[in-house]
Amino acid sequence: MPEQKMLTKRIGDINPLSIKDALEKGTYKQLEKALKMNRIDLIDEVEKANLRGRGGAGFPMHIKMMSTAKQESTPKYVVCNADEGEPGNFKDRYLMENDPHIILEGILIAAYATGASKGYFYIRGEYNQAISIMKWAIEEAKENGLLGTGIQGSDFDFDIEIRTGAGSYVVGEEFAMIESIEGKSGRTRVKPPFPTDEGVFGKPTLLNNVETYCNLPFIVDMGGENYSKIGTKTSTGTKLISLSGNVTNPGVYEVPFGTTVREVIEDLGGGVPNEHKIKMVQLGGACGPIIPEFMLDLQIDFERFEEFESKTGAGAIIVMDERQDLFEVLMRIVKFFQHESCGRCTPCREGHVHLEKLVHSFFKGDGNPNELYSLESLARVMHHSSLCGLGQSSPISIISSLSYFRDAFHDRMAFGGGEK
Amino acid sequence: MINLKINGIDVEAKEGSTVLDAAKEYGFDIPTLCYYPDLRINSDCRVCSVEVAGSNHLMTACSTPVKEGMEVKTNTSKVYNARKTITELILANHDTNCTTCARNLNCELQDLANTLGIEENRFEKVLEMDAVDDHNPSIYRNPNRCIKCGRCIEVCKDVEGTYVLENQGRSNEVKVAPKYGKYLSEEDCTFCGQCASVCPVAAITEKDDTQRVFDAINNPNKHVIVQVAPAIRVAIGEEFGHKSGGQWTGQLITALKRLGFDRVFDTDFTADLTIIEEGHELLERVKTGGTLPMMTSCCPGWINYAEQQHPDMLEHLSTCKSPQQMFGALAKTYYAQSSGIDPSDMYVVSIMPCTAKKYEAGREEMQSNEGMQDVDAVLTTRELAKMIRSQGINFNNLKDGEFDTPFGITTGAAAIFGATGGVMEAALRTVSEVVNEKPLEKIEFEDVRGFDGIKEATVELGGNPVKVAVAHTLKHAETLISEVKAGKSDYAFIEVMTCPGGCIGGGGQPYGTTNKKRIERIESTYRVDDSMPVRKSHENPTIQKLYDDFLEKPLGKKSHNLLHTHYHPRHKKV
Ligand SMILES: Cc1cc2nc3c(=O)[nH]c(=O)nc-3n(C[C@H](O)[C@H](O)[C@H](O)COP(=O)(O)O)c2cc1C
Ligand code: SF4
Ligand code: SF4
Ligand code: SF4
Ligand code: SF4
């Protein structure tokens, strides 16, 4: 199956540093159309399109938009989540570096529909190039009357400010991001209330992923109904996939929902190089499940992925061939999350230390059945009872490994091996 | 009403209530650890996790609002396993040494481990020992016992507005610690002890002075006397299994006598004295155009706060010492002389609901005899209860005792000192009668009673209306102070108490103090007042005698030397 380029169609063809070029190629035309629409009708189109969040949780976009739009309290905020801190994900960077105006157009449509007047664009601090391109794009948009007061001659006012993260992964979580925007330490909050009720500075806030916003101009263009025909019945539209690991052509690919993991790896990524074989694939990013080769015909869509007690994640596919050691991979993942935990809730704060110790036992080759039992039970408890997505999803790699690669654990117990 | 199911049983709950509340109402106890009534809910510990149909993740009962049609399960194996694992994780990073711990048998973590039946821990110890903070006379911090529940942070910040403690670091290196310095003594800590009173474990406690007191009692050369604050008698019974709202004065006195104190006196006596001195000070300030509003000075947490945060406001503070310190001063002068005891052979102990009183007793101004503190040791209600238990004294079987003379005859006005608004009401009873020169028709000043953060009243004094205000918690005091500073305040007199509800809600009171219990203790306090034969400080016959025999007159020279003090601006942390 080939790519189906929509969001990324103009990439390569458009100069990211020139708003003139963007305008000539049609950017902001859909904003113009949207500004003439009734706000509620606009959200109705998003509902018909059945657009779901692309940042990890897959929450229906129209519900968040409607809930923000209905709030009476002002000002309202729109936040664009471009923190992309999870290893294996780089598709938001790709969008920012190559077509910044399509993102701004999407944000503006969302802001208009919800009645927001102020935006924050929160970019991961290490993304130097993306930061400067977005800054430039915002400047140019201001100069062209696309940001500020009376946008495109309407009575819609909106301004956006760039914020950059300080290298912490957990600020990608929505409430941690909101706290960080408010100048506090990036730790999550208790829900409810949700951001749409009480977000930035206690005001209604729509917070979405870069890619999610980018879909809005296309929905406005073709109408929700038509948009919903792309992809599968329940997972509509396209998905940007960050493909990495042992593949011939790593990179960002845009495919319709319903494409299988194997198609992405083999047809688009050119398979594993040098006659090596796929041993396992991690989906979604470091927080996603690790599946064996025989499961690669799995379709990329929200429902299939939920069966793993996981979400689609942000759409990463990390390919690992037979030279990779599962336990080394798990060690790397656990260490990452152990380091990134904000330390607020017990299962995640205290759990990672022990998760690391237990995985290390198997990594070294001296795990025992008690440790296997403790590992499994701890991973499940952390998954079920952590406060935010970090602690909930960090153990998924372990839980899935215990389902699909259980033999590897037994082998280590029976025969030792591993790094001594 | 919202209809839901808990463990298959149909349940009705008020809209806006949580699963935790609803379950409790129907007899399903859900264990909690970081949750504390009246504090902001953080749901960090995750111990109250329950299953809610439709969610694969567990939800915390403390933070989950009830919803129509919701189906909750509070005791499945998934839930139990989560709670047990979480508790084991906490214990693996905890200095578990229960038998030699201040909270043994009175500890929420120990209770939880016991309730869940934890007999061994699957997880190895990962605790890295950290230094304890015993650098101040009031509060002891042992970070090795901290379970990072965040209650202390919330109470210090949200209730008191003092922002001393915070979370530092991330991941498993998180610490709950003072903001700037290593020790509380390097911070703008008021030593109010509210943090200690909500800590579920022995990570923040009062500094234990019981051994010093035992040593004094056991020293045959020491005449050891004890004073008890008004707030103790309406709380001590809770330490021995009673419900809040009672009054245990008689048993308290007997327990103190059995502990071996030579004389048992009542701080209420010097509370009456405070009213006389402070009342006259107020009248004097009004008459001579002194600094107004005058603000009360009986609460040492508040004095610390004023010295730290508002050094430019110290003129507003009444110069009167607190009742505890007036007692100490009189004990080591008047009482020493009249009973022929050398003050250096005396040992003065006070039983206080408060940890800041420990600090106050050590202030250098508090020496009526050169080089000798007026009060030698201060014990909290909790410490006293420990002493009573340790001596095999069965509190509940004790007969009522009586206070010794001369500091034993007191009034209803003094009794209400322990409740927010009490000092104000006691002062108003006296000041009105002194100024208006006729008895009050109604001596209850209802406007200054109750649990509102800030209360106001206007009273007639000599034909003029005079406005007064009362604040409890430093957060509410701060509101009044900013009004004063902005010149927007026309109050003549302001009462400030640091602790919610006043001293009855102090940081040294029995564990488990909630606003509900505070209100019950306050009600009990007013019942004590009602039952007293004399209810106005200036009508206390022994106070009148004290002036005749010793002090001469309010605000006189002796009073000035013994009963009044001064304050220092303190270095403020940036
Ligand atoms: C630890 C953690 C990190 C996250 N990082 C990101 C991120 O980098 N980018 C992102 O869009 N969403 C991230 N999310 C998800 C956000 O919380 C939020 O669900 C998302 O931004 C909502 O946007 P969407 O509905 O458009 O997907 C993260 C979540 C967690 C728990
Ligand atoms: S799950 Fe981890 S990152 Fe999230 S709140 Fe808990 S400790 Fe912080
Ligand atoms: S704080 Fe509680 S659990 Fe910890 S040692 Fe003390 S009594 Fe035991
Ligand atoms: S004693 Fe009072 S001021 Fe000091 S840390 Fe505790 S709550 Fe805060
Ligand atoms: S010191 Fe006590 S109250 Fe504060 S976080 Fe630690 S355990 Fe909780």
Short mmCIF file of C-alpha atoms and ligand atoms in Angstrom, two decimals, chain A residues 52-61 64 79-86 89 91-92 122 124 168-177 188 191 207-213 287 313-314 337 340 388-393, ligand 1:
data_model
loop_
_atom_site.label_atom_id
_atom_site.label_comp_id
_atom_site.label_asym_id
_atom_site.label_seq_id
_atom_site.Cartn_x
_atom_site.Cartn_y
_atom_site.Cartn_z
CA ARG A 52 -9.41 11.90 17.02
CA GLY A 53 -6.31 13.22 18.79
CA ARG A 54 -2.97 12.35 17.25
CA GLY A 55 -0.86 12.98 20.35
CA GLY A 56 -1.39 9.65 22.02
CA ALA A 57 -4.77 9.32 23.68
CA GLY A 58 -6.98 9.47 20.60
CA PHE A 59 -9.70 11.50 22.27
CA PRO A 60 -12.47 12.77 19.93
CA MET A 61 -11.56 16.30 18.91
CA LYS A 64 -12.99 18.93 23.42
CA VAL A 79 -2.32 25.15 23.34
CA CYS A 80 -0.41 23.29 20.69
CA ASN A 81 1.53 20.37 22.10
CA ALA A 82 4.81 20.11 20.20
CA ASP A 83 6.83 18.65 23.02
CA GLU A 84 7.39 15.33 21.27
CA GLY A 85 9.70 13.99 23.96
CA GLU A 86 9.09 10.31 23.49
CA ASN A 89 8.73 10.03 17.61
CA LYS A 91 6.70 13.45 13.06
CA ASP A 92 5.75 16.75 14.73
CA TYR A 122 4.89 24.54 23.36
CA ARG A 124 10.45 20.68 22.92
CA SER A 168 11.56 17.05 30.63
CA TYR A 169 9.44 14.42 28.96
CA VAL A 170 6.52 14.61 31.35
CA VAL A 171 5.64 18.21 30.38
CA GLY A 172 4.23 16.68 27.22
CA GLU A 173 1.37 15.52 29.43
CA GLU A 174 -1.41 18.04 29.15
CA PHE A 175 -1.70 19.25 32.72
CA ALA A 176 2.03 19.23 33.30
CA MET A 177 2.28 21.43 30.22
CA THR A 188 0.38 16.97 36.37
CA LYS A 191 -8.64 15.41 36.85
CA LEU A 207 -4.88 21.44 24.11
CA ASN A 208 -3.96 19.27 21.14
CA ASN A 209 -1.13 17.75 19.27
CA VAL A 210 0.49 19.44 16.27
CA GLU A 211 -0.79 16.81 13.86
CA THR A 212 -4.33 17.01 15.21
CA TYR A 213 -4.56 20.72 14.42
CA CYS A 287 5.57 3.74 26.05
CA GLY A 313 0.52 6.49 20.81
CA ALA A 314 1.81 9.18 18.58
CA PHE A 337 10.93 6.45 32.38
CA GLU A 340 11.50 11.08 33.55
CA CYS A 388 -0.82 10.19 34.64
CA GLY A 389 -0.07 8.62 31.31
CA LEU A 390 3.63 8.33 32.04
CA GLY A 391 3.34 5.82 34.83
CA GLN A 392 0.36 4.18 33.17
CA SER A 393 2.09 3.54 29.89
C1 LIG C 1 4.05 11.52 29.85
C2 LIG C 1 3.25 12.02 28.71
C3 LIG C 1 3.88 12.68 27.66
C4 LIG C 1 3.15 13.16 26.60
N1 LIG C 1 3.81 13.79 25.61
C5 LIG C 1 3.09 14.29 24.58
C6 LIG C 1 3.74 14.97 23.52
O1 LIG C 1 4.95 15.12 23.52
N2 LIG C 1 2.99 15.46 22.50
C7 LIG C 1 1.63 15.32 22.49
O2 LIG C 1 0.98 15.81 21.59
N3 LIG C 1 0.99 14.68 23.47
C8 LIG C 1 1.68 14.15 24.51
N4 LIG C 1 1.01 13.53 25.52
C9 LIG C 1 -0.46 13.43 25.46
C10 LIG C 1 -1.09 14.70 26.03
O3 LIG C 1 -1.29 14.55 27.43
C11 LIG C 1 -2.44 14.98 25.44
O4 LIG C 1 -3.24 13.86 25.59
C12 LIG C 1 -2.39 15.35 23.99
O5 LIG C 1 -1.47 16.37 23.76
C13 LIG C 1 -3.76 15.78 23.55
O6 LIG C 1 -3.74 16.10 22.20
P1 LIG C 1 -4.51 15.22 21.12
O7 LIG C 1 -5.91 15.02 21.63
O8 LIG C 1 -4.47 16.07 19.92
O9 LIG C 1 -3.79 13.96 20.96
C14 LIG C 1 1.75 13.00 26.57
C15 LIG C 1 1.13 12.33 27.60
C16 LIG C 1 1.86 11.84 28.65
C17 LIG C 1 1.17 11.14 29.75
#
